[in-house]
């Protein structure tokens, strides 16, 4: 029985522009940490080989430091690693793999195929048909040669490729790096390990996408897994098991706020999120001043608590009630000012909202100062 | 507020106490003459409130000359429902008491209460100044201060604002200004008042720009990297392709082949060269043999020629000899001829000489005779000359003597004339029988006498007259004349002459003789230029000459006696030719002789030459004949002939071979072969070079990419993009905040201004109320500091800016700033404004009391009438204390005019 660990799309070197630099750096760091965890898991469960189906790196010109860190992360697993370049880290005349080779970072147990070919692992009686991408955009099926490729008799025949399975993925019709949907069958493969789709997805009994082990976008297509593939004998249907390995959870929420209780619900949701969450929150609707302030406080707290939080409040309106204004104790012409800001024309709505919020904050400040002085 | 009673004591002119009681709630008019104390009372009221009782700056209250005075002021007044009494004493005994109803306050406490009550302040130290006057300072107008409005209003502004704020409390915002200030401060952190970004916003803008630039740069670098990677890929592919194809190898092969063919062609060429050389040698050999044979032939010919020459030479020998003999004979003949001719010449010469000498003799004889004659004549002339000279000498007179004589004569003549001139002339005509004598001489008849010297005239029967001609001169002259005459006679005597004329004649004769002598001398000169001696010498010489010639002649050989002319020459044994002919003949003979000699020489030489030639010819002939007889030479000659034939045959063969080679070489086209070699070599080298260079380029590109790859440009770009996003977020945040602050500030300010506008409204209303009475239709603008601004009045029909009618309907009002109005107008407006403020304050429940001290003195009658209406109206609302010195003017105010008088 051969146990293979199938993973792909590590996208090492990727950075995120939506988050604050600290959060972004932490998330990038987490990707390497996940690889390390993955290697540890492979060692723990005594995997026979680890197949990495492309897009190990997110770009070609990666800094040496990041390269070193990634290859160091492979250390926990000392068995054979089989890797192919994907479309992000394609094996061009010069690029990240050449750089890694120059820096002598490729460990001896790494079988890296930069040209289409077969990796033979005699100890495992395993032949891996590797279809690396050697161009940035390939319009031919890189796995086409699998069909006619010969492997030693009696050996397991596993394919390793990176691309878009035609017709089965909800994508554009003329995607690059196409792969025939029945490649596994046509090439008589025991298993076809694919990369490029970032979610964990079963294509057919013998063909799976492992997806990225650590999510890196808000698309909810079930990322954050690695696949354990158990092969008994050549020709058997493989047993495939997904294991969650991601550190963080990425998700998006859109909340509509109309009544004060909505605000409470929103705050409750925020409070429920923790350090492992990366949240994209969209708030729309109307809130009064008090609720707005409560909401702001909750958001600030969440910012500090969550791994990363992006909030979109463009459609959130401030609608101060009479109580709000009374509470402000804005006498004299301030009341008129507040009214004017509240009823601002749509063209100036956002500015007026902000001004109103500011005014409320300043008045509150004044009140507190006066109260403090009175107490003193 | 209204004052009900005022009492003063020991105050300035009021030494005795003065009390004003029963003051009315409205208008109170007090009239007093100048110096009646009106201003003192106003001062008293002011001092009672404004000056601290302890103040030392109130000396003006002291009565004149009273150093121990205690100016005291007592006031009873009422505000709202409350009665107050104030008593203050200054200087000597300082006191301050305030009764508020029954409650009593003292000193500072009392003063503070008053200040708060009426709305003014006390000075920290010293006298109270205008800025402390507050509201009373505004409403209690001192003399001549009515037109001053700005300062009193400014000093009262805070009090006014407070009063107004409290009145309009429902509209104003507490802490509104503080809030506005805060908002402005926050806004100022991000934007300047003109809207320029500053502070954090400016920094965010800069940071954003920077990150954008960075992203751009990194993006460019990443693009460049990708392009280079593609380039590398392409180069590698082509390099690999060429490594496989090795295009230079076939080229090299072809090159080798071409070179080989070329080598072959060159070999052929070399062969041809060798062949040509052999042919060359063969031809040379042939030529050599030909020459040899020719030489032999020539030799044979030569021998024959020499034989002929020998015969010829021998033949020439004899004639030469004969010629020589002939020439010798001719020479002898010519010599004889020549000597004969010589003799003849000598004879001719001799004759010639003789003839010549003869002639010479004749000529010299003639010459000598001529000379002798000349000599004779010359001598004669010389003699004559000498005679003449002697004669002249005899006649000579000493030159000085002659001169003296002449001078004396002339002087005498002159004197005679002078005397005649000077002389007295006596003309007489005597009667008959008259006996008259002068100096013993008797005078008769008619005549005249010149008297140069005194003379005695005796007239018989009459007497003796002594006539002395006048003049000293005359006497002198006469004396001189006599003297001179004596001298003259002496001289003549000495010289042996009778008279000067004779002397002159002698002299003349002498001169004539001398002239003649000169002529003779001249003739002599002509005859004998060299003098007689010379002439004599000449004659002598000639004589000598003749003798010489005669001697020579005698010496001539064959001398003949001197021929007498006409004698026929004796005939000679031989004909004597002329010299010329003899000379010519001699020359001819000599020439002939020379020619003959030359001829003989020539003939001799010729003969000798012929001899020599014959000998040489003989020798030559013999030599050559001997040579040719040699047998060895014969054999060589035969051999050479044979070899010639062989050589010719060989040469022909070789030439045929050469032609064949040339044909082959031409067929090989060596020029084209050379081109091929060059072309193929260049192509092969080019292909190899391209490959090498591409290899180099590959290495370079790989190195470049390795270096840039190590910089991790993609990763760096991603990081830069992240930073840019962050900068953009921050910038947008700050921008939003700044925009919100700007909007908030603007809104607050707008509302606040509107509020202030509303506050000013009541004031404006009150002002307009009074203004309508003073300047109908006029408006006095109030600014936000509650200060009066410009007064705008409607323009009357005949009131243009420059006095002309205006047709512009919109310029219906003229506005003039307050300060530019006339004194009177300002005074009026000053009072009117204060009344408006008082109305406003009254609406706010504040105490108002108006005091006018001698106001409106600069108003004309019409304005004053209007102002009276204004004051009357105001007095219905406020207590108004009006002090004036023109009692008569204020009798139409509906109240009694109280007189201020000492009581």
PDB file of C-alpha atoms in Angstrom, chain A residues 13-26 28 58-67 92-96 99 102-103 134 136 310 313-314 329-338 340-341 344 348 350-356 358-359 362-363 365-366, chain B residues 169-180 182-183 186 225-227 229-230 232-234 236 702 705-719 721-723 725-726 729 732 736-744 746-752 755 758:
ATOM      1  CA  UNK A  13       5.893  34.872  -2.171  1.00  0.00           C
ATOM      2  CA  UNK A  14       2.357  36.154  -2.473  1.00  0.00           C
ATOM      3  CA  UNK A  15       1.496  39.360  -0.636  1.00  0.00           C
ATOM      4  CA  UNK A  16      -1.876  40.906   0.065  1.00  0.00           C
ATOM      5  CA  UNK A  17      -2.639  44.522  -0.650  1.00  0.00           C
ATOM      6  CA  UNK A  18      -6.000  44.745   1.073  1.00  0.00           C
ATOM      7  CA  UNK A  19      -4.667  44.277   4.540  1.00  0.00           C
ATOM      8  CA  UNK A  20      -2.440  46.289   6.784  1.00  0.00           C
ATOM      9  CA  UNK A  21       1.243  45.459   6.306  1.00  0.00           C
ATOM     10  CA  UNK A  22       1.553  43.571   9.603  1.00  0.00           C
ATOM     11  CA  UNK A  23      -1.441  41.404   8.805  1.00  0.00           C
ATOM     12  CA  UNK A  24      -0.257  40.900   5.284  1.00  0.00           C
ATOM     13  CA  UNK A  25       3.176  39.842   6.430  1.00  0.00           C
ATOM     14  CA  UNK A  26       1.706  37.469   8.985  1.00  0.00           C
ATOM     15  CA  UNK A  28       2.409  35.430   3.979  1.00  0.00           C
ATOM     16  CA  UNK A  58       3.673  32.850  -6.757  1.00  0.00           C
ATOM     17  CA  UNK A  59       6.182  34.562  -9.096  1.00  0.00           C
ATOM     18  CA  UNK A  60       9.522  34.083 -10.838  1.00  0.00           C
ATOM     19  CA  UNK A  61      11.744  36.605  -9.101  1.00  0.00           C
ATOM     20  CA  UNK A  62      11.469  35.663  -5.444  1.00  0.00           C
ATOM     21  CA  UNK A  63      13.919  36.970  -2.885  1.00  0.00           C
ATOM     22  CA  UNK A  64      16.597  34.474  -1.775  1.00  0.00           C
ATOM     23  CA  UNK A  65      15.387  34.758   1.796  1.00  0.00           C
ATOM     24  CA  UNK A  66      11.913  33.538   0.919  1.00  0.00           C
ATOM     25  CA  UNK A  67      13.388  30.755  -1.201  1.00  0.00           C
ATOM     26  CA  UNK A  92      11.291  29.377 -18.220  1.00  0.00           C
ATOM     27  CA  UNK A  93      14.825  29.839 -19.433  1.00  0.00           C
ATOM     28  CA  UNK A  94      15.480  31.737 -16.245  1.00  0.00           C
ATOM     29  CA  UNK A  95      13.357  31.980 -13.173  1.00  0.00           C
ATOM     30  CA  UNK A  96      12.752  30.884  -9.637  1.00  0.00           C
ATOM     31  CA  UNK A  99      17.646  30.734  -8.960  1.00  0.00           C
ATOM     32  CA  UNK A 102      22.094  28.426  -8.258  1.00  0.00           C
ATOM     33  CA  UNK A 103      21.662  28.950  -4.550  1.00  0.00           C
ATOM     34  CA  UNK A 134       7.492  25.556 -19.463  1.00  0.00           C
ATOM     35  CA  UNK A 136       3.742  31.416 -19.064  1.00  0.00           C
ATOM     36  CA  UNK A 310     -11.377  44.654   5.893  1.00  0.00           C
ATOM     37  CA  UNK A 313     -18.895  50.919   4.871  1.00  0.00           C
ATOM     38  CA  UNK A 314     -19.593  52.839   1.677  1.00  0.00           C
ATOM     39  CA  UNK A 329     -26.814  68.716  23.722  1.00  0.00           C
ATOM     40  CA  UNK A 330     -26.048  70.760  20.769  1.00  0.00           C
ATOM     41  CA  UNK A 331     -27.730  74.033  21.579  1.00  0.00           C
ATOM     42  CA  UNK A 332     -28.074  77.132  19.589  1.00  0.00           C
ATOM     43  CA  UNK A 333     -26.979  76.957  16.028  1.00  0.00           C
ATOM     44  CA  UNK A 334     -25.287  73.594  16.469  1.00  0.00           C
ATOM     45  CA  UNK A 335     -28.657  71.997  16.231  1.00  0.00           C
ATOM     46  CA  UNK A 336     -29.202  73.674  12.890  1.00  0.00           C
ATOM     47  CA  UNK A 337     -25.789  72.507  11.803  1.00  0.00           C
ATOM     48  CA  UNK A 338     -26.597  68.943  12.678  1.00  0.00           C
ATOM     49  CA  UNK A 340     -28.172  70.525   7.749  1.00  0.00           C
ATOM     50  CA  UNK A 341     -25.583  67.755   7.755  1.00  0.00           C
ATOM     51  CA  UNK A 344     -27.267  66.808   3.012  1.00  0.00           C
ATOM     52  CA  UNK A 348     -22.258  65.375  -0.543  1.00  0.00           C
ATOM     53  CA  UNK A 350     -20.581  60.857   2.523  1.00  0.00           C
ATOM     54  CA  UNK A 351     -18.814  64.078   3.441  1.00  0.00           C
ATOM     55  CA  UNK A 352     -21.831  65.165   5.470  1.00  0.00           C
ATOM     56  CA  UNK A 353     -21.944  61.778   7.186  1.00  0.00           C
ATOM     57  CA  UNK A 354     -18.360  62.042   8.175  1.00  0.00           C
ATOM     58  CA  UNK A 355     -18.829  65.637   9.328  1.00  0.00           C
ATOM     59  CA  UNK A 356     -21.793  64.629  11.433  1.00  0.00           C
ATOM     60  CA  UNK A 358     -17.019  64.125  13.748  1.00  0.00           C
ATOM     61  CA  UNK A 359     -19.322  66.686  15.269  1.00  0.00           C
ATOM     62  CA  UNK A 362     -16.328  66.451  19.354  1.00  0.00           C
ATOM     63  CA  UNK A 363     -19.481  67.276  21.276  1.00  0.00           C
ATOM     64  CA  UNK A 365     -15.525  65.085  23.955  1.00  0.00           C
ATOM     65  CA  UNK A 366     -16.629  68.549  25.077  1.00  0.00           C
TER      66      UNK A 366
ATOM     67  CA  UNK B 169     -29.893  82.664  24.739  1.00  0.00           C
ATOM     68  CA  UNK B 170     -32.302  80.397  22.956  1.00  0.00           C
ATOM     69  CA  UNK B 171     -30.623  81.039  19.632  1.00  0.00           C
ATOM     70  CA  UNK B 172     -26.942  81.241  20.492  1.00  0.00           C
ATOM     71  CA  UNK B 173     -24.932  78.129  21.204  1.00  0.00           C
ATOM     72  CA  UNK B 174     -23.065  77.726  24.395  1.00  0.00           C
ATOM     73  CA  UNK B 175     -19.599  76.557  23.714  1.00  0.00           C
ATOM     74  CA  UNK B 176     -20.320  77.002  20.017  1.00  0.00           C
ATOM     75  CA  UNK B 177     -17.320  79.182  19.495  1.00  0.00           C
ATOM     76  CA  UNK B 178     -15.118  76.777  21.385  1.00  0.00           C
ATOM     77  CA  UNK B 179     -16.332  73.972  19.171  1.00  0.00           C
ATOM     78  CA  UNK B 180     -15.749  76.004  16.056  1.00  0.00           C
ATOM     79  CA  UNK B 182     -11.603  73.077  17.828  1.00  0.00           C
ATOM     80  CA  UNK B 183     -12.929  72.157  14.420  1.00  0.00           C
ATOM     81  CA  UNK B 186      -8.385  69.991  13.532  1.00  0.00           C
ATOM     82  CA  UNK B 225      13.197  40.800 -16.219  1.00  0.00           C
ATOM     83  CA  UNK B 226      10.465  38.932 -18.021  1.00  0.00           C
ATOM     84  CA  UNK B 227      11.589  40.263 -21.368  1.00  0.00           C
ATOM     85  CA  UNK B 229      13.953  35.737 -19.647  1.00  0.00           C
ATOM     86  CA  UNK B 230      12.154  35.457 -22.965  1.00  0.00           C
ATOM     87  CA  UNK B 232      17.310  34.066 -22.900  1.00  0.00           C
ATOM     88  CA  UNK B 233      14.884  31.378 -23.949  1.00  0.00           C
ATOM     89  CA  UNK B 234      15.104  32.446 -27.538  1.00  0.00           C
ATOM     90  CA  UNK B 236      19.208  29.269 -25.927  1.00  0.00           C
ATOM     91  CA  UNK B 702      22.347  34.376 -17.569  1.00  0.00           C
ATOM     92  CA  UNK B 705      19.241  37.402 -14.820  1.00  0.00           C
ATOM     93  CA  UNK B 706      20.807  35.558 -11.917  1.00  0.00           C
ATOM     94  CA  UNK B 707      21.639  38.887 -10.351  1.00  0.00           C
ATOM     95  CA  UNK B 708      18.223  40.412 -10.904  1.00  0.00           C
ATOM     96  CA  UNK B 709      16.540  37.205  -9.914  1.00  0.00           C
ATOM     97  CA  UNK B 710      18.395  37.380  -6.661  1.00  0.00           C
ATOM     98  CA  UNK B 711      16.826  40.758  -6.069  1.00  0.00           C
ATOM     99  CA  UNK B 712      13.480  39.075  -6.066  1.00  0.00           C
ATOM    100  CA  UNK B 713      11.885  41.782  -8.155  1.00  0.00           C
ATOM    101  CA  UNK B 714       8.509  40.054  -8.389  1.00  0.00           C
ATOM    102  CA  UNK B 715       8.302  39.702  -4.679  1.00  0.00           C
ATOM    103  CA  UNK B 716       9.491  43.249  -4.187  1.00  0.00           C
ATOM    104  CA  UNK B 717       6.869  44.474  -6.630  1.00  0.00           C
ATOM    105  CA  UNK B 718       4.192  42.619  -4.704  1.00  0.00           C
ATOM    106  CA  UNK B 719       5.375  44.216  -1.475  1.00  0.00           C
ATOM    107  CA  UNK B 721       1.933  47.150  -4.354  1.00  0.00           C
ATOM    108  CA  UNK B 722       0.893  46.314  -0.865  1.00  0.00           C
ATOM    109  CA  UNK B 723       2.523  49.445   0.446  1.00  0.00           C
ATOM    110  CA  UNK B 725      -2.489  50.106  -1.308  1.00  0.00           C
ATOM    111  CA  UNK B 726      -1.772  50.962   2.302  1.00  0.00           C
ATOM    112  CA  UNK B 729      -5.980  53.804   2.088  1.00  0.00           C
ATOM    113  CA  UNK B 732      -8.102  58.412   1.367  1.00  0.00           C
ATOM    114  CA  UNK B 736     -12.108  61.988   3.933  1.00  0.00           C
ATOM    115  CA  UNK B 737     -11.402  63.332   7.359  1.00  0.00           C
ATOM    116  CA  UNK B 738     -10.117  66.618   5.951  1.00  0.00           C
ATOM    117  CA  UNK B 739     -13.137  66.963   3.684  1.00  0.00           C
ATOM    118  CA  UNK B 740     -15.452  66.242   6.587  1.00  0.00           C
ATOM    119  CA  UNK B 741     -13.681  68.815   8.746  1.00  0.00           C
ATOM    120  CA  UNK B 742     -13.836  71.400   5.989  1.00  0.00           C
ATOM    121  CA  UNK B 743     -17.538  70.807   5.520  1.00  0.00           C
ATOM    122  CA  UNK B 744     -18.142  70.907   9.255  1.00  0.00           C
ATOM    123  CA  UNK B 746     -17.998  75.749   6.754  1.00  0.00           C
ATOM    124  CA  UNK B 747     -21.380  74.697   8.078  1.00  0.00           C
ATOM    125  CA  UNK B 748     -20.597  75.875  11.597  1.00  0.00           C
ATOM    126  CA  UNK B 749     -19.334  79.203  10.342  1.00  0.00           C
ATOM    127  CA  UNK B 750     -22.319  79.717   8.094  1.00  0.00           C
ATOM    128  CA  UNK B 751     -24.697  79.124  10.917  1.00  0.00           C
ATOM    129  CA  UNK B 752     -22.740  81.194  13.347  1.00  0.00           C
ATOM    130  CA  UNK B 755     -26.781  83.870  14.178  1.00  0.00           C
ATOM    131  CA  UNK B 758     -29.803  87.695  13.848  1.00  0.00           C
TER     132      UNK B 758
END
